[in-house]
PDB file of C-alpha atoms in Angstrom:
ATOM      1  CA  MET A   1     -38.059  10.106 -25.384  1.00  0.00           C
ATOM      2  CA  CYS A   2     -36.663  12.079 -22.463  1.00  0.00           C
ATOM      3  CA  VAL A   3     -33.426  10.642 -21.120  1.00  0.00           C
ATOM      4  CA  TYR A   4     -30.649  11.835 -18.844  1.00  0.00           C
ATOM      5  CA  ASP A   5     -27.820  13.167 -20.968  1.00  0.00           C
ATOM      6  CA  VAL A   6     -24.790  12.397 -18.813  1.00  0.00           C
ATOM      7  CA  SER A   7     -22.472  14.368 -21.075  1.00  0.00           C
ATOM      8  CA  SER A   8     -24.057  17.610 -19.861  1.00  0.00           C
ATOM      9  CA  LEU A   9     -25.739  16.253 -16.695  1.00  0.00           C
ATOM     10  CA  GLN A  10     -29.003  17.934 -17.663  1.00  0.00           C
ATOM     11  CA  LEU A  11     -32.369  16.508 -18.657  1.00  0.00           C
ATOM     12  CA  ARG A  12     -33.274  17.160 -22.234  1.00  0.00           C
ATOM     13  CA  ALA A  13     -35.278  15.570 -25.009  1.00  0.00           C
ATOM     14  CA  THR A  14     -33.269  13.434 -27.382  1.00  0.00           C
ATOM     15  CA  THR A  15     -33.752  10.449 -29.596  1.00  0.00           C
ATOM     16  CA  LYS A  16     -30.311   8.983 -28.871  1.00  0.00           C
ATOM     17  CA  THR A  17     -29.910   6.128 -26.446  1.00  0.00           C
ATOM     18  CA  PRO A  18     -28.055   6.444 -23.116  1.00  0.00           C
ATOM     19  CA  GLY A  19     -25.343   4.142 -24.376  1.00  0.00           C
ATOM     20  CA  PHE A  20     -24.425   6.679 -27.052  1.00  0.00           C
ATOM     21  CA  TYR A  21     -23.592   9.273 -24.412  1.00  0.00           C
ATOM     22  CA  LEU A  22     -21.950   6.887 -21.966  1.00  0.00           C
ATOM     23  CA  LEU A  23     -19.421   5.866 -24.589  1.00  0.00           C
ATOM     24  CA  GLU A  24     -18.126   9.455 -24.666  1.00  0.00           C
ATOM     25  CA  CYS A  25     -18.277  10.158 -20.931  1.00  0.00           C
ATOM     26  CA  SER A  26     -15.339  10.798 -18.645  1.00  0.00           C
ATOM     27  CA  LYS A  27     -14.702   8.609 -15.597  1.00  0.00           C
ATOM     28  CA  LYS A  28     -15.994  11.383 -13.331  1.00  0.00           C
ATOM     29  CA  THR A  29     -19.251  11.591 -15.261  1.00  0.00           C
ATOM     30  CA  LEU A  30     -19.705   7.814 -15.263  1.00  0.00           C
ATOM     31  CA  ASN A  31     -19.174   7.759 -11.519  1.00  0.00           C
ATOM     32  CA  LEU A  32     -21.815  10.452 -11.020  1.00  0.00           C
ATOM     33  CA  ALA A  33     -24.221   8.778 -13.408  1.00  0.00           C
ATOM     34  CA  ALA A  34     -23.919   5.481 -11.560  1.00  0.00           C
ATOM     35  CA  LYS A  35     -24.471   7.009  -8.133  1.00  0.00           C
ATOM     36  CA  GLU A  36     -27.155   9.575  -8.916  1.00  0.00           C
ATOM     37  CA  PRO A  37     -29.158   8.591 -11.983  1.00  0.00           C
ATOM     38  CA  SER A  38     -32.513  10.236 -12.574  1.00  0.00           C
ATOM     39  CA  SER A  39     -35.512   7.942 -12.635  1.00  0.00           C
ATOM     40  CA  CYS A  40     -35.980   8.562 -16.348  1.00  0.00           C
ATOM     41  CA  PHE A  41     -32.359   7.762 -17.118  1.00  0.00           C
ATOM     42  CA  ARG A  42     -32.445   4.728 -14.824  1.00  0.00           C
ATOM     43  CA  LYS A  43     -35.411   3.168 -16.557  1.00  0.00           C
ATOM     44  CA  SER A  44     -33.949   3.849 -19.970  1.00  0.00           C
ATOM     45  CA  VAL A  45     -30.574   2.399 -18.978  1.00  0.00           C
ATOM     46  CA  GLN A  46     -32.104  -0.775 -17.600  1.00  0.00           C
ATOM     47  CA  ARG A  47     -34.029  -1.257 -20.813  1.00  0.00           C
ATOM     48  CA  GLU A  48     -31.526  -0.203 -23.481  1.00  0.00           C
ATOM     49  CA  LEU A  49     -27.973  -0.118 -22.121  1.00  0.00           C
ATOM     50  CA  PRO A  50     -25.941  -3.281 -22.830  1.00  0.00           C
ATOM     51  CA  PRO A  51     -24.751  -5.122 -19.695  1.00  0.00           C
ATOM     52  CA  GLU A  52     -21.129  -4.540 -20.717  1.00  0.00           C
ATOM     53  CA  LEU A  53     -21.574  -0.765 -20.542  1.00  0.00           C
ATOM     54  CA  SER A  54     -23.519  -1.026 -17.298  1.00  0.00           C
ATOM     55  CA  LEU A  55     -20.649  -2.960 -15.735  1.00  0.00           C
ATOM     56  CA  ALA A  56     -18.198  -0.382 -17.084  1.00  0.00           C
ATOM     57  CA  VAL A  57     -20.130   2.363 -15.295  1.00  0.00           C
ATOM     58  CA  LEU A  58     -20.341   0.411 -12.045  1.00  0.00           C
ATOM     59  CA  SER A  59     -16.646  -0.484 -12.123  1.00  0.00           C
ATOM     60  CA  TYR A  60     -15.779   3.112 -11.175  1.00  0.00           C
ATOM     61  CA  LEU A  61     -17.625   2.901  -7.849  1.00  0.00           C
ATOM     62  CA  ASN A  62     -16.205   2.095  -4.452  1.00  0.00           C
ATOM     63  CA  ALA A  63     -17.802  -0.538  -2.222  1.00  0.00           C
ATOM     64  CA  THR A  64     -20.207   1.818  -0.455  1.00  0.00           C
ATOM     65  CA  ASP A  65     -21.474   3.358  -3.678  1.00  0.00           C
ATOM     66  CA  LEU A  66     -21.728  -0.043  -5.342  1.00  0.00           C
ATOM     67  CA  CYS A  67     -23.978  -1.272  -2.517  1.00  0.00           C
ATOM     68  CA  LEU A  68     -26.201   1.755  -3.040  1.00  0.00           C
ATOM     69  CA  ALA A  69     -26.174   1.312  -6.806  1.00  0.00           C
ATOM     70  CA  ALA A  70     -27.220  -2.323  -6.368  1.00  0.00           C
ATOM     71  CA  CYS A  71     -30.590  -1.033  -5.144  1.00  0.00           C
ATOM     72  CA  VAL A  72     -31.108   0.353  -8.654  1.00  0.00           C
ATOM     73  CA  TRP A  73     -28.949  -1.813 -10.882  1.00  0.00           C
ATOM     74  CA  ASP A  74     -30.199  -5.052  -9.313  1.00  0.00           C
ATOM     75  CA  THR A  75     -28.145  -8.062 -10.417  1.00  0.00           C
ATOM     76  CA  LEU A  76     -25.351  -6.021 -11.987  1.00  0.00           C
ATOM     77  CA  GLY A  77     -24.629  -4.281  -8.679  1.00  0.00           C
ATOM     78  CA  ASN A  78     -23.863  -7.672  -7.134  1.00  0.00           C
ATOM     79  CA  ASP A  79     -21.752  -8.913 -10.022  1.00  0.00           C
ATOM     80  CA  GLU A  80     -18.987 -11.209  -8.767  1.00  0.00           C
ATOM     81  CA  LEU A  81     -16.300  -9.713 -11.002  1.00  0.00           C
ATOM     82  CA  LEU A  82     -16.994  -6.213  -9.708  1.00  0.00           C
ATOM     83  CA  TRP A  83     -16.653  -7.308  -6.102  1.00  0.00           C
ATOM     84  CA  LEU A  84     -13.602  -9.427  -6.855  1.00  0.00           C
ATOM     85  CA  SER A  85     -11.881  -6.392  -8.384  1.00  0.00           C
ATOM     86  CA  LEU A  86     -12.746  -4.344  -5.285  1.00  0.00           C
ATOM     87  CA  CYS A  87     -11.309  -7.063  -3.058  1.00  0.00           C
ATOM     88  CA  LYS A  88      -8.053  -7.259  -4.962  1.00  0.00           C
ATOM     89  CA  ALA A  89      -7.738  -3.479  -5.170  1.00  0.00           C
ATOM     90  CA  SER A  90      -7.520  -3.283  -1.365  1.00  0.00           C
ATOM     91  CA  TRP A  91      -6.209  -6.749  -0.479  1.00  0.00           C
ATOM     92  CA  GLY A  92      -3.989  -7.838  -3.330  1.00  0.00           C
ATOM     93  CA  GLU A  93      -2.943 -11.272  -2.128  1.00  0.00           C
ATOM     94  CA  VAL A  94      -5.007 -13.243   0.371  1.00  0.00           C
ATOM     95  CA  SER A  95      -4.829 -16.989   0.915  1.00  0.00           C
ATOM     96  CA  VAL A  96      -8.588 -17.413   0.566  1.00  0.00           C
ATOM     97  CA  TYR A  97      -8.587 -16.304  -3.088  1.00  0.00           C
ATOM     98  CA  ASP A  98      -7.320 -19.733  -4.133  1.00  0.00           C
ATOM     99  CA  ARG A  99     -10.192 -21.591  -2.482  1.00  0.00           C
ATOM    100  CA  TRP A 100     -13.078 -19.133  -2.195  1.00  0.00           C
ATOM    101  CA  GLN A 101     -14.908 -20.439  -5.271  1.00  0.00           C
ATOM    102  CA  ASP A 102     -14.811 -23.962  -3.841  1.00  0.00           C
ATOM    103  CA  GLN A 103     -17.350 -22.959  -1.197  1.00  0.00           C
ATOM    104  CA  PRO A 104     -20.969 -24.016  -1.874  1.00  0.00           C
ATOM    105  CA  GLU A 105     -22.376 -20.478  -2.000  1.00  0.00           C
ATOM    106  CA  TYR A 106     -19.430 -18.172  -2.460  1.00  0.00           C
ATOM    107  CA  SER A 107     -19.881 -14.416  -2.765  1.00  0.00           C
ATOM    108  CA  TYR A 108     -17.098 -11.913  -3.306  1.00  0.00           C
ATOM    109  CA  LYS A 109     -19.312  -9.253  -1.808  1.00  0.00           C
ATOM    110  CA  ARG A 110     -19.394 -11.265   1.414  1.00  0.00           C
ATOM    111  CA  LEU A 111     -15.640 -11.790   1.151  1.00  0.00           C
ATOM    112  CA  TYR A 112     -15.151  -8.030   0.829  1.00  0.00           C
ATOM    113  CA  LEU A 113     -17.172  -7.452   3.997  1.00  0.00           C
ATOM    114  CA  LEU A 114     -15.143 -10.078   5.879  1.00  0.00           C
ATOM    115  CA  LEU A 115     -11.834  -8.563   4.781  1.00  0.00           C
ATOM    116  CA  ASP A 116     -13.069  -5.082   5.607  1.00  0.00           C
ATOM    117  CA  GLU A 117     -14.075  -6.215   9.094  1.00  0.00           C
ATOM    118  CA  ALA A 118     -10.684  -7.871   9.538  1.00  0.00           C
ATOM    119  CA  SER A 119      -8.856  -4.690   8.516  1.00  0.00           C
ATOM    120  CA  LEU A 120     -10.889  -2.540  10.887  1.00  0.00           C
ATOM    121  CA  THR A 121     -10.195  -4.984  13.709  1.00  0.00           C
ATOM    122  CA  PHE A 122      -6.484  -5.082  12.860  1.00  0.00           C
ATOM    123  CA  ASN A 123      -6.326  -1.286  13.002  1.00  0.00           C
ATOM    124  CA  VAL A 124      -7.574  -1.431  16.597  1.00  0.00           C
ATOM    125  CA  ASP A 125      -5.617  -4.477  17.777  1.00  0.00           C
ATOM    126  CA  PRO A 126      -3.337  -6.201  15.246  1.00  0.00           C
ATOM    127  CA  LEU A 127      -3.195  -9.521  17.091  1.00  0.00           C
ATOM    128  CA  ILE A 128      -6.975  -9.767  17.381  1.00  0.00           C
ATOM    129  CA  GLY A 129      -7.337  -8.690  13.761  1.00  0.00           C
ATOM    130  CA  MET A 130      -4.926 -11.356  12.574  1.00  0.00           C
ATOM    131  CA  ASP A 131      -6.682 -13.953  14.715  1.00  0.00           C
ATOM    132  CA  TYR A 132      -9.951 -12.970  13.010  1.00  0.00           C
ATOM    133  CA  LEU A 133      -8.326 -13.618   9.627  1.00  0.00           C
ATOM    134  CA  PHE A 134      -7.206 -17.052  10.811  1.00  0.00           C
ATOM    135  CA  ARG A 135     -10.591 -18.001  12.290  1.00  0.00           C
ATOM    136  CA  GLN A 136     -12.410 -16.982   9.124  1.00  0.00           C
ATOM    137  CA  SER A 137      -9.868 -18.969   7.052  1.00  0.00           C
ATOM    138  CA  LEU A 138      -9.013 -15.839   5.092  1.00  0.00           C
ATOM    139  CA  VAL A 139      -5.248 -15.991   5.653  1.00  0.00           C
ATOM    140  CA  ASP A 140      -3.216 -19.113   6.363  1.00  0.00           C
ATOM    141  CA  ASP A 141      -1.467 -19.149   9.722  1.00  0.00           C
ATOM    142  CA  ASN A 142       2.115 -19.157   8.480  1.00  0.00           C
ATOM    143  CA  PRO A 143       4.726 -16.376   8.107  1.00  0.00           C
ATOM    144  CA  VAL A 144       4.794 -16.445   4.298  1.00  0.00           C
ATOM    145  CA  ALA A 145       1.018 -16.062   3.897  1.00  0.00           C
ATOM    146  CA  ILE A 146       0.892 -13.323   6.536  1.00  0.00           C
ATOM    147  CA  ALA A 147       3.757 -11.454   4.867  1.00  0.00           C
ATOM    148  CA  ASN A 148       2.015 -11.641   1.479  1.00  0.00           C
ATOM    149  CA  PHE A 149      -1.162 -10.284   3.050  1.00  0.00           C
ATOM    150  CA  LEU A 150       0.619  -7.367   4.735  1.00  0.00           C
ATOM    151  CA  HIS A 151       2.624  -6.604   1.599  1.00  0.00           C
ATOM    152  CA  SER A 152      -0.423  -6.335  -0.659  1.00  0.00           C
ATOM    153  CA  THR A 153      -2.938  -4.743   1.722  1.00  0.00           C
ATOM    154  CA  LYS A 154      -3.552  -0.994   1.603  1.00  0.00           C
ATOM    155  CA  ARG A 155      -6.091  -0.741   4.419  1.00  0.00           C
ATOM    156  CA  LEU A 156      -3.879  -1.284   7.471  1.00  0.00           C
ATOM    157  CA  ASN A 157      -2.723   1.383   9.898  1.00  0.00           C
ATOM    158  CA  PRO A 158       1.095   1.733   9.721  1.00  0.00           C
ATOM    159  CA  ASP A 159       1.401   1.967  13.505  1.00  0.00           C
ATOM    160  CA  MET A 160      -0.534  -1.275  13.951  1.00  0.00           C
ATOM    161  CA  ARG A 161       1.543  -2.960  11.247  1.00  0.00           C
ATOM    162  CA  ARG A 162       4.706  -1.925  13.040  1.00  0.00           C
ATOM    163  CA  GLU A 163       3.345  -3.162  16.377  1.00  0.00           C
ATOM    164  CA  PHE A 164       2.500  -6.523  14.835  1.00  0.00           C
ATOM    165  CA  LEU A 165       5.857  -6.885  13.068  1.00  0.00           C
ATOM    166  CA  TYR A 166       7.677  -5.957  16.264  1.00  0.00           C
ATOM    167  CA  LYS A 167       6.167  -9.074  17.843  1.00  0.00           C
ATOM    168  CA  ARG A 168       6.459 -11.258  14.738  1.00  0.00           C
ATOM    169  CA  ARG A 169      10.037 -10.971  13.479  1.00  0.00           C
ATOM    170  CA  ASP A 170       9.521 -14.144  11.437  1.00  0.00           C
ATOM    171  CA  VAL A 171       6.853 -12.338   9.398  1.00  0.00           C
ATOM    172  CA  LEU A 172       9.108  -9.282   9.114  1.00  0.00           C
ATOM    173  CA  HIS A 173      11.801 -11.489   7.595  1.00  0.00           C
ATOM    174  CA  TYR A 174       9.531 -12.715   4.786  1.00  0.00           C
ATOM    175  CA  LEU A 175       7.989  -9.276   4.292  1.00  0.00           C
ATOM    176  CA  ILE A 176      11.428  -7.813   3.611  1.00  0.00           C
ATOM    177  CA  ARG A 177      12.144 -10.685   1.213  1.00  0.00           C
ATOM    178  CA  LEU A 178       9.247  -9.406  -0.911  1.00  0.00           C
ATOM    179  CA  GLN A 179      11.027  -6.084  -1.467  1.00  0.00           C
ATOM    180  CA  ASN A 180      12.477  -5.582  -4.941  1.00  0.00           C
ATOM    181  CA  LEU A 181      15.638  -3.520  -4.413  1.00  0.00           C
ATOM    182  CA  HIS A 182      17.347  -4.363  -7.684  1.00  0.00           C
ATOM    183  CA  SER A 183      19.537  -1.583  -9.129  1.00  0.00           C
ATOM    184  CA  LEU A 184      18.398   0.963  -6.548  1.00  0.00           C
ATOM    185  CA  PHE A 185      20.841   3.440  -5.051  1.00  0.00           C
ATOM    186  CA  LEU A 186      21.141   2.655  -1.349  1.00  0.00           C
ATOM    187  CA  PRO A 187      19.342   5.792  -0.026  1.00  0.00           C
ATOM    188  CA  THR A 188      16.539   5.249  -2.544  1.00  0.00           C
ATOM    189  CA  ALA A 189      16.254   1.606  -1.511  1.00  0.00           C
ATOM    190  CA  LEU A 190      16.037   2.645   2.139  1.00  0.00           C
ATOM    191  CA  ARG A 191      13.240   5.097   1.400  1.00  0.00           C
ATOM    192  CA  GLN A 192      11.312   2.420  -0.476  1.00  0.00           C
ATOM    193  CA  PHE A 193      11.950  -0.008   2.353  1.00  0.00           C
ATOM    194  CA  PHE A 194      10.675   2.331   5.065  1.00  0.00           C
ATOM    195  CA  SER A 195       7.617   3.216   3.000  1.00  0.00           C
ATOM    196  CA  GLU A 196       6.721  -0.483   3.082  1.00  0.00           C
ATOM    197  CA  VAL A 197       7.899  -1.343   6.592  1.00  0.00           C
ATOM    198  CA  SER A 198       7.246   1.624   8.858  1.00  0.00           C
ATOM    199  CA  ALA A 199      10.311   2.734  10.743  1.00  0.00           C
ATOM    200  CA  PRO A 200      10.215   2.768  14.542  1.00  0.00           C
ATOM    201  CA  GLY A 201      10.158   6.101  16.299  1.00  0.00           C
ATOM    202  CA  GLU A 202      13.445   5.451  18.073  1.00  0.00           C
ATOM    203  CA  ARG A 203      16.574   3.366  17.789  1.00  0.00           C
ATOM    204  CA  GLY A 204      16.705  -0.051  19.374  1.00  0.00           C
ATOM    205  CA  SER A 205      16.908  -3.775  18.730  1.00  0.00           C
ATOM    206  CA  TYR A 206      13.922  -3.686  16.381  1.00  0.00           C
ATOM    207  CA  LEU A 207      15.576  -1.117  14.119  1.00  0.00           C
ATOM    208  CA  THR A 208      18.810  -3.115  14.221  1.00  0.00           C
ATOM    209  CA  ASP A 209      16.991  -6.287  13.158  1.00  0.00           C
ATOM    210  CA  MET A 210      15.213  -4.392  10.375  1.00  0.00           C
ATOM    211  CA  ILE A 211      18.447  -2.971   8.977  1.00  0.00           C
ATOM    212  CA  GLU A 212      20.178  -6.340   9.207  1.00  0.00           C
ATOM    213  CA  MET A 213      17.379  -8.014   7.218  1.00  0.00           C
ATOM    214  CA  PHE A 214      17.328  -5.120   4.759  1.00  0.00           C
ATOM    215  CA  SER A 215      21.086  -5.359   4.216  1.00  0.00           C
ATOM    216  CA  ASP A 216      20.782  -9.044   3.447  1.00  0.00           C
ATOM    217  CA  GLN A 217      17.970  -8.436   0.954  1.00  0.00           C
ATOM    218  CA  TYR A 218      19.804  -5.518  -0.666  1.00  0.00           C
ATOM    219  CA  CYS A 219      22.844  -7.712  -1.281  1.00  0.00           C
ATOM    220  CA  ARG A 220      20.614 -10.497  -2.623  1.00  0.00           C
ATOM    221  CA  CYS A 221      19.007  -8.128  -5.122  1.00  0.00           C
ATOM    222  CA  ASN A 222      22.369  -6.642  -6.128  1.00  0.00           C
ATOM    223  CA  PRO A 223      24.872  -9.524  -6.216  1.00  0.00           C
ATOM    224  CA  ASN A 224      27.371  -7.488  -8.259  1.00  0.00           C
ATOM    225  CA  LEU A 225      27.343  -4.590  -5.835  1.00  0.00           C
ATOM    226  CA  GLY A 226      30.870  -5.218  -4.611  1.00  0.00           C
ATOM    227  CA  LEU A 227      29.935  -4.518  -0.987  1.00  0.00           C
ATOM    228  CA  SER A 228      29.498  -7.016   1.810  1.00  0.00           C
ATOM    229  CA  LYS A 229      26.359  -7.321   3.909  1.00  0.00           C
ATOM    230  CA  ASP A 230      28.207  -5.872   6.917  1.00  0.00           C
ATOM    231  CA  THR A 231      29.319  -2.850   4.897  1.00  0.00           C
ATOM    232  CA  VAL A 232      25.772  -2.191   3.693  1.00  0.00           C
ATOM    233  CA  PHE A 233      24.604  -2.502   7.301  1.00  0.00           C
ATOM    234  CA  ILE A 234      27.117   0.151   8.401  1.00  0.00           C
ATOM    235  CA  LEU A 235      26.183   2.440   5.517  1.00  0.00           C
ATOM    236  CA  CYS A 236      22.487   2.180   6.371  1.00  0.00           C
ATOM    237  CA  PHE A 237      23.045   3.388   9.910  1.00  0.00           C
ATOM    238  CA  SER A 238      25.401   6.081   8.645  1.00  0.00           C
ATOM    239  CA  LEU A 239      22.683   7.321   6.289  1.00  0.00           C
ATOM    240  CA  ILE A 240      20.048   7.278   9.030  1.00  0.00           C
ATOM    241  CA  MET A 241      22.282   9.285  11.361  1.00  0.00           C
ATOM    242  CA  LEU A 242      23.208  11.673   8.553  1.00  0.00           C
ATOM    243  CA  SER A 243      19.509  12.107   7.763  1.00  0.00           C
ATOM    244  CA  VAL A 244      18.797  13.062  11.357  1.00  0.00           C
ATOM    245  CA  ASP A 245      21.751  15.429  11.386  1.00  0.00           C
ATOM    246  CA  LEU A 246      20.821  17.227   8.162  1.00  0.00           C
ATOM    247  CA  CYS A 247      17.025  17.173   8.496  1.00  0.00           C
ATOM    248  CA  SER A 248      16.459  17.788  12.195  1.00  0.00           C
ATOM    249  CA  PRO A 249      15.908  21.453  13.142  1.00  0.00           C
ATOM    250  CA  HIS A 250      17.328  20.680  16.590  1.00  0.00           C
ATOM    251  CA  VAL A 251      20.811  20.008  15.201  1.00  0.00           C
ATOM    252  CA  LYS A 252      22.517  23.356  14.735  1.00  0.00           C
ATOM    253  CA  ASN A 253      25.971  22.256  13.605  1.00  0.00           C
ATOM    254  CA  LYS A 254      25.321  20.148  10.523  1.00  0.00           C
ATOM    255  CA  MET A 255      27.783  17.482   9.439  1.00  0.00           C
ATOM    256  CA  SER A 256      29.824  18.520   6.439  1.00  0.00           C
ATOM    257  CA  LYS A 257      30.430  16.349   3.416  1.00  0.00           C
ATOM    258  CA  ARG A 258      34.092  16.002   4.301  1.00  0.00           C
ATOM    259  CA  GLU A 259      33.243  14.874   7.843  1.00  0.00           C
ATOM    260  CA  PHE A 260      30.772  12.284   6.567  1.00  0.00           C
ATOM    261  CA  ILE A 261      33.308  10.856   4.126  1.00  0.00           C
ATOM    262  CA  ARG A 262      35.963  10.668   6.821  1.00  0.00           C
ATOM    263  CA  ASN A 263      33.649   9.014   9.366  1.00  0.00           C
ATOM    264  CA  THR A 264      32.304   6.544   6.808  1.00  0.00           C
ATOM    265  CA  ARG A 265      35.793   5.531   5.687  1.00  0.00           C
ATOM    266  CA  ARG A 266      36.757   4.890   9.294  1.00  0.00           C
ATOM    267  CA  ALA A 267      33.772   2.590   9.837  1.00  0.00           C
ATOM    268  CA  ALA A 268      34.002   0.803   6.476  1.00  0.00           C
ATOM    269  CA  HIS A 269      37.431   0.848   4.869  1.00  0.00           C
ATOM    270  CA  GLU A 270      36.264  -0.541   1.519  1.00  0.00           C
ATOM    271  CA  ILE A 271      34.066   2.501   0.834  1.00  0.00           C
ATOM    272  CA  GLN A 272      35.520   4.863  -1.742  1.00  0.00           C
ATOM    273  CA  ASP A 273      35.410   8.625  -1.296  1.00  0.00           C
ATOM    274  CA  ASP A 274      33.283   9.064  -4.433  1.00  0.00           C
ATOM    275  CA  LEU A 275      30.603   6.673  -3.173  1.00  0.00           C
ATOM    276  CA  ALA A 276      30.500   8.293   0.258  1.00  0.00           C
ATOM    277  CA  GLY A 277      30.250  11.693  -1.402  1.00  0.00           C
ATOM    278  CA  HIS A 278      27.328  10.592  -3.586  1.00  0.00           C
ATOM    279  CA  LEU A 279      25.556   9.206  -0.515  1.00  0.00           C
ATOM    280  CA  TYR A 280      25.941  12.522   1.270  1.00  0.00           C
ATOM    281  CA  ASP A 281      24.692  14.473  -1.744  1.00  0.00           C
ATOM    282  CA  ASN A 282      21.587  12.296  -1.993  1.00  0.00           C
ATOM    283  CA  ILE A 283      20.596  12.902   1.627  1.00  0.00           C
ATOM    284  CA  TYR A 284      21.381  16.602   1.347  1.00  0.00           C
ATOM    285  CA  LEU A 285      19.301  17.052  -1.814  1.00  0.00           C
ATOM    286  CA  VAL A 286      16.486  14.502  -1.410  1.00  0.00           C
ATOM    287  CA  GLY A 287      16.027  14.293   2.351  1.00  0.00           C
ATOM    288  CA  HIS A 288      15.577  11.760   5.136  1.00  0.00           C
ATOM    289  CA  VAL A 289      15.763   8.055   4.306  1.00  0.00           C
ATOM    290  CA  ALA A 290      13.610   6.869   7.201  1.00  0.00           C
ATOM    291  CA  ILE A 291      10.370   8.795   7.196  1.00  0.00           C
ATOM    292  CA  ALA A 292       7.803   6.714   9.047  1.00  0.00           C
ATOM    293  CA  GLN A 293       4.081   6.807   8.399  1.00  0.00           C
ATOM    294  CA  LYS A 294       2.440   7.691  11.679  1.00  0.00           C
ATOM    295  CA  ALA A 295      -1.267   7.216  11.147  1.00  0.00           C
ATOM    296  CA  ILE A 296      -4.103   7.086   8.651  1.00  0.00           C
ATOM    297  CA  THR A 297      -6.411  10.001   9.262  1.00  0.00           C
ATOM    298  CA  GLU A 298     -10.142  10.052   8.614  1.00  0.00           C
ATOM    299  CA  ASP A 299      -9.685  11.587   5.167  1.00  0.00           C
ATOM    300  CA  HIS A 300      -7.201   8.793   4.278  1.00  0.00           C
ATOM    301  CA  THR A 301      -4.209  11.132   4.249  1.00  0.00           C
ATOM    302  CA  HIS A 302      -1.068  10.394   6.232  1.00  0.00           C
ATOM    303  CA  SER A 303       0.922  12.257   8.812  1.00  0.00           C
ATOM    304  CA  TYR A 304       4.578  11.472   9.329  1.00  0.00           C
ATOM    305  CA  ARG A 305       7.380  11.420  11.831  1.00  0.00           C
ATOM    306  CA  ILE A 306      11.110  10.973  11.417  1.00  0.00           C
ATOM    307  CA  ILE A 307      13.367   8.558  13.254  1.00  0.00           C
ATOM    308  CA  THR A 308      15.480  10.399  15.798  1.00  0.00           C
TER     309      THR A 308
END
C-alpha cells in the first residue's frame, strides 16, 4: 500500500499505517500533514487513523487552516472541542461561555466567527465593537465582564483598547484589579502593568488616574510593603520621569543616581537611600517602565512608543 510518510514528507511504499508515523512526528510535520495531505495519505488516514490521532493533528491548526481541513476531514474538522480551544486561545474569558451550550443549536465554530467579527470591529471603533458584543449577547454589559474580556483577549489593538479605557474609567478600575503584582519590584510591576494597560502617549489626567489605580492595587497585592499608597504613587511618577530622562536621546544631561535619590527623598521622606538607589539601578540597567504598544501590524508584530 502506498501511503504518505509524514516523517520524511515523501511518497513511498510501506506496509505501516499512517498512525505509526504520526505518533513520531513533530508538531511542524503534523501541521503540514493536516493542511496539505496527499490524496493517497488522506484516504488512508480516513480509513485507518483513530479519531484521537486525527484530532491531535487538527489541534495544531489555526482557524483558517481548520476550515480548509474540514473540507477533507469532514466531521472532525468541525469538532466542538477543537473550536472551543481556538475560542479560548484568543478570547480567554467571555460571558457567553457559561450559557452557549444552552442554546438549541450551539456551535463553537459559529461562536469563533462572532468573536472574530467583534474583535475586527473593535479594532476599527472600540465603542461599536463593544456594542456588537452586547447585541450578540457575547459579553455582559457591566464593568466586571468587560474587564475580564479585555484582560483575556489577545486580538485587540492596543490603541483601540486605550481609547476605550480612556472613556470607560470604571472598566479600567476593574481591569487593574485583575493584575497580580504580588512580590514584584515596583519597576517590574510597572512594566507588567503597562504591558497590559497601554500607556498614553503623553501625561495628563488619564495617566494620573491609571497610576492612582495602580498604586492602590500594588499596595493591595503587597500589604507588608511598608509604603503608603501615596508614596507608591510618587515613586511611580518618579520612575516614569527617570525613565524618560535616561532613555530619551533628546535628554543630553542625564540625571545621576545621587540626584535621583535626593529628589526622591524630598518628595517622599519615608523612602530610604538604599531603596531609591535600587530603583535607579533598575531603570538604568533594564530600561523604561512605560513602553506603550502602538499598533498591531499585518504580520502580528508590534511597534512601540515611549511616554514622554
